[in-house]
PDB file of C-alpha atoms in Angstrom:
ATOM      1  CA  MET A   1     -41.249 -73.301  65.644  1.00 77.00           C
ATOM      2  CA  TRP A   2     -37.688 -73.025  64.283  1.00 81.00           C
ATOM      3  CA  ASN A   3     -38.248 -76.098  62.148  1.00 84.00           C
ATOM      4  CA  ASN A   4     -41.270 -74.498  60.474  1.00 86.00           C
ATOM      5  CA  LEU A   5     -39.406 -71.224  60.001  1.00 88.00           C
ATOM      6  CA  LEU A   6     -36.498 -73.072  58.414  1.00 89.00           C
ATOM      7  CA  LYS A   7     -38.838 -74.962  56.076  1.00 88.00           C
ATOM      8  CA  LEU A   8     -40.600 -71.738  55.086  1.00 90.00           C
ATOM      9  CA  THR A   9     -37.293 -69.983  54.462  1.00 90.00           C
ATOM     10  CA  LEU A  10     -36.011 -72.859  52.356  1.00 90.00           C
ATOM     11  CA  ALA A  11     -39.252 -73.051  50.370  1.00 89.00           C
ATOM     12  CA  SER A  12     -39.146 -69.298  49.780  1.00 91.00           C
ATOM     13  CA  TYR A  13     -35.533 -69.467  48.597  1.00 91.00           C
ATOM     14  CA  VAL A  14     -36.251 -72.365  46.237  1.00 89.00           C
ATOM     15  CA  TRP A  15     -39.354 -70.648  44.866  1.00 90.00           C
ATOM     16  CA  LYS A  16     -37.568 -67.346  44.220  1.00 90.00           C
ATOM     17  CA  ARG A  17     -34.529 -68.990  42.665  1.00 87.00           C
ATOM     18  CA  TYR A  18     -36.228 -71.710  40.587  1.00 86.00           C
ATOM     19  CA  ARG A  19     -39.698 -70.266  39.949  1.00 88.00           C
ATOM     20  CA  ARG A  20     -39.441 -70.415  36.156  1.00 87.00           C
ATOM     21  CA  THR A  21     -38.293 -74.029  36.191  1.00 87.00           C
ATOM     22  CA  LEU A  22     -40.867 -75.060  38.800  1.00 88.00           C
ATOM     23  CA  ILE A  23     -43.614 -73.706  36.565  1.00 90.00           C
ATOM     24  CA  ALA A  24     -42.161 -74.707  33.181  1.00 90.00           C
ATOM     25  CA  LEU A  25     -41.361 -78.330  34.073  1.00 91.00           C
ATOM     26  CA  PRO A  26     -44.938 -79.399  34.960  1.00 94.00           C
ATOM     27  CA  VAL A  27     -46.208 -77.512  31.899  1.00 94.00           C
ATOM     28  CA  LEU A  28     -43.680 -79.402  29.755  1.00 94.00           C
ATOM     29  CA  LEU A  29     -44.722 -82.746  31.244  1.00 95.00           C
ATOM     30  CA  ILE A  30     -48.409 -81.968  30.653  1.00 96.00           C
ATOM     31  CA  TYR A  31     -47.539 -80.962  27.074  1.00 96.00           C
ATOM     32  CA  PHE A  32     -45.689 -84.275  26.527  1.00 96.00           C
ATOM     33  CA  TRP A  33     -48.647 -86.160  27.972  1.00 96.00           C
ATOM     34  CA  LEU A  34     -51.092 -84.352  25.660  1.00 96.00           C
ATOM     35  CA  VAL A  35     -48.944 -84.970  22.569  1.00 95.00           C
ATOM     36  CA  ASN A  36     -48.698 -88.655  23.474  1.00 96.00           C
ATOM     37  CA  LEU A  37     -52.430 -88.865  24.204  1.00 96.00           C
ATOM     38  CA  ILE A  38     -53.322 -87.323  20.845  1.00 95.00           C
ATOM     39  CA  HIS A  39     -50.840 -89.584  19.055  1.00 95.00           C
ATOM     40  CA  ASN A  40     -52.242 -92.701  20.752  1.00 94.00           C
ATOM     41  CA  ASP A  41     -55.763 -91.622  19.784  1.00 94.00           C
ATOM     42  CA  TYR A  42     -54.651 -91.274  16.174  1.00 93.00           C
ATOM     43  CA  LEU A  43     -52.996 -94.702  16.248  1.00 92.00           C
ATOM     44  CA  ALA A  44     -56.198 -96.237  17.671  1.00 92.00           C
ATOM     45  CA  TYR A  45     -58.217 -94.516  14.937  1.00 91.00           C
ATOM     46  CA  ALA A  46     -55.819 -95.745  12.243  1.00 90.00           C
ATOM     47  CA  GLU A  47     -56.052 -99.292  13.627  1.00 90.00           C
ATOM     48  CA  LEU A  48     -59.864 -99.223  13.640  1.00 90.00           C
ATOM     49  CA  ASP A  49     -59.926 -97.761  10.150  1.00 88.00           C
ATOM     50  CA  ASP A  50     -57.378-100.346   8.917  1.00 84.00           C
ATOM     51  CA  SER A  51     -55.440 -97.489   7.388  1.00 81.00           C
ATOM     52  CA  GLN A  52     -51.687 -97.470   7.754  1.00 82.00           C
ATOM     53  CA  MET A  53     -51.379 -94.485   5.438  1.00 85.00           C
ATOM     54  CA  GLY A  54     -50.298 -91.740   7.870  1.00 85.00           C
ATOM     55  CA  VAL A  55     -48.855 -93.740  10.783  1.00 90.00           C
ATOM     56  CA  GLY A  56     -45.241 -93.021   9.879  1.00 91.00           C
ATOM     57  CA  LEU A  57     -45.990 -89.332   9.418  1.00 93.00           C
ATOM     58  CA  SER A  58     -47.778 -89.246  12.777  1.00 93.00           C
ATOM     59  CA  PHE A  59     -44.624 -90.498  14.509  1.00 94.00           C
ATOM     60  CA  VAL A  60     -42.549 -87.829  12.773  1.00 95.00           C
ATOM     61  CA  ILE A  61     -45.030 -85.126  13.797  1.00 95.00           C
ATOM     62  CA  LYS A  62     -45.124 -86.448  17.375  1.00 95.00           C
ATOM     63  CA  TRP A  63     -41.342 -86.360  17.764  1.00 95.00           C
ATOM     64  CA  VAL A  64     -41.070 -82.939  16.131  1.00 96.00           C
ATOM     65  CA  LEU A  65     -43.648 -81.601  18.616  1.00 96.00           C
ATOM     66  CA  VAL A  66     -41.783 -83.239  21.517  1.00 95.00           C
ATOM     67  CA  PHE A  67     -38.507 -81.720  20.301  1.00 96.00           C
ATOM     68  CA  ILE A  68     -40.095 -78.253  19.918  1.00 96.00           C
ATOM     69  CA  GLY A  69     -41.535 -78.478  23.449  1.00 95.00           C
ATOM     70  CA  PHE A  70     -38.133 -79.455  24.826  1.00 94.00           C
ATOM     71  CA  ILE A  71     -36.396 -76.594  22.981  1.00 95.00           C
ATOM     72  CA  ILE A  72     -38.953 -74.101  24.328  1.00 92.00           C
ATOM     73  CA  PHE A  73     -38.363 -75.449  27.847  1.00 92.00           C
ATOM     74  CA  ILE A  74     -34.594 -75.054  27.440  1.00 92.00           C
ATOM     75  CA  ILE A  75     -35.041 -71.486  26.165  1.00 91.00           C
ATOM     76  CA  ILE A  76     -37.302 -70.598  29.095  1.00 86.00           C
ATOM     77  CA  HIS A  77     -34.932 -72.243  31.552  1.00 82.00           C
ATOM     78  CA  PHE A  78     -31.676 -70.696  30.354  1.00 85.00           C
ATOM     79  CA  THR A  79     -32.870 -67.237  29.304  1.00 83.00           C
ATOM     80  CA  GLY A  80     -34.374 -66.588  32.716  1.00 66.00           C
ATOM     81  CA  GLY A  81     -31.000 -65.517  34.189  1.00 53.00           C
ATOM     82  CA  SER A  82     -30.701 -62.825  36.769  1.00 48.00           C
ATOM     83  CA  ARG A  83     -33.236 -60.094  36.160  1.00 51.00           C
ATOM     84  CA  ASN A  84     -31.276 -57.716  38.357  1.00 47.00           C
ATOM     85  CA  SER A  85     -27.848 -58.363  36.881  1.00 45.00           C
ATOM     86  CA  GLY A  86     -27.252 -54.680  36.092  1.00 44.00           C
ATOM     87  CA  GLU A  87     -28.537 -53.434  39.429  1.00 44.00           C
ATOM     88  CA  HIS A  88     -25.487 -54.407  41.445  1.00 46.00           C
ATOM     89  CA  LYS A  89     -22.941 -52.886  39.107  1.00 50.00           C
ATOM     90  CA  GLN A  90     -20.748 -50.314  40.781  1.00 53.00           C
ATOM     91  CA  VAL A  91     -20.604 -47.132  38.716  1.00 50.00           C
ATOM     92  CA  GLN A  92     -17.471 -45.070  39.090  1.00 54.00           C
ATOM     93  CA  PRO A  93     -17.270 -41.380  38.162  1.00 54.00           C
ATOM     94  CA  GLY A  94     -14.865 -42.148  35.296  1.00 52.00           C
ATOM     95  CA  ASP A  95     -17.108 -44.812  33.709  1.00 51.00           C
ATOM     96  CA  GLN A  96     -18.924 -44.139  30.476  1.00 51.00           C
ATOM     97  CA  GLY A  97     -22.581 -43.380  30.917  1.00 48.00           C
ATOM     98  CA  TYR A  98     -22.138 -41.950  34.417  1.00 47.00           C
ATOM     99  CA  GLY A  99     -24.524 -39.098  35.010  1.00 49.00           C
ATOM    100  CA  THR A 100     -26.701 -39.730  31.962  1.00 52.00           C
ATOM    101  CA  GLY A 101     -30.401 -40.289  31.701  1.00 54.00           C
ATOM    102  CA  ALA A 102     -32.437 -40.841  34.854  1.00 56.00           C
ATOM    103  CA  SER A 103     -29.336 -41.162  36.995  1.00 58.00           C
ATOM    104  CA  ALA A 104     -28.215 -37.679  35.909  1.00 59.00           C
ATOM    105  CA  SER A 105     -31.409 -36.074  37.166  1.00 62.00           C
ATOM    106  CA  HIS A 106     -31.076 -38.050  40.394  1.00 65.00           C
ATOM    107  CA  ALA A 107     -27.450 -36.947  40.781  1.00 69.00           C
ATOM    108  CA  ASP A 108     -28.409 -33.308  40.081  1.00 74.00           C
ATOM    109  CA  ALA A 109     -31.164 -33.448  42.708  1.00 74.00           C
ATOM    110  CA  SER A 110     -28.762 -34.940  45.225  1.00 76.00           C
ATOM    111  CA  ASP A 111     -26.187 -32.258  44.486  1.00 79.00           C
ATOM    112  CA  ALA A 112     -28.801 -29.537  44.926  1.00 78.00           C
ATOM    113  CA  ILE A 113     -29.737 -30.964  48.341  1.00 78.00           C
ATOM    114  CA  ARG A 114     -26.095 -31.191  49.397  1.00 79.00           C
ATOM    115  CA  GLN A 115     -25.542 -27.503  48.532  1.00 81.00           C
ATOM    116  CA  LYS A 116     -28.331 -26.250  50.849  1.00 80.00           C
ATOM    117  CA  GLN A 117     -27.235 -24.671  54.107  1.00 80.00           C
ATOM    118  CA  LYS A 118     -30.288 -25.826  56.057  1.00 81.00           C
ATOM    119  CA  LEU A 119     -32.615 -28.726  55.312  1.00 80.00           C
ATOM    120  CA  ARG A 120     -36.246 -28.580  56.370  1.00 82.00           C
ATOM    121  CA  SER A 121     -38.360 -31.647  56.965  1.00 83.00           C
ATOM    122  CA  ARG A 122     -42.055 -31.999  56.267  1.00 85.00           C
ATOM    123  CA  ALA A 123     -42.719 -31.549  59.977  1.00 86.00           C
ATOM    124  CA  ASP A 124     -40.790 -28.245  59.939  1.00 85.00           C
ATOM    125  CA  MET A 125     -42.929 -27.018  57.056  1.00 85.00           C
ATOM    126  CA  ILE A 126     -46.181 -27.986  58.821  1.00 87.00           C
ATOM    127  CA  LEU A 127     -45.096 -26.269  62.055  1.00 87.00           C
ATOM    128  CA  GLU A 128     -44.110 -23.160  60.114  1.00 86.00           C
ATOM    129  CA  LYS A 129     -47.457 -23.117  58.301  1.00 86.00           C
ATOM    130  CA  ASN A 130     -49.433 -23.546  61.551  1.00 86.00           C
ATOM    131  CA  SER A 131     -47.467 -20.845  63.377  1.00 83.00           C
ATOM    132  CA  GLN A 132     -48.412 -18.164  60.818  1.00 77.00           C
TER     133      GLN A 132
END
């Protein structure tokens, strides 16, 4: 039982941490395979047609497409950093931007609750409504 739980935990950790790479890498390999397949089909066609006219250009196009696919993979891999990088930032009262925007309305609501002498829960309101 513990072995299965450990495997599941490890798989979950790997999936959450490397999800973009685990999806992008097989897509990249399939893309490389398709580019190579299309290039080989063109070479077979050129051989049957006895035309060597565009063979050199086909190699250039193939390697440009491979390079573009690799660059896109690198961009996907390295731009996928931490999505929650700003979430863990500690905001101090003296920092710029403190109390602005949505956080200001949240801070105002919290201050209003702190100033109340007595807090009533939803259950208190229902009991009060039923007692009348």
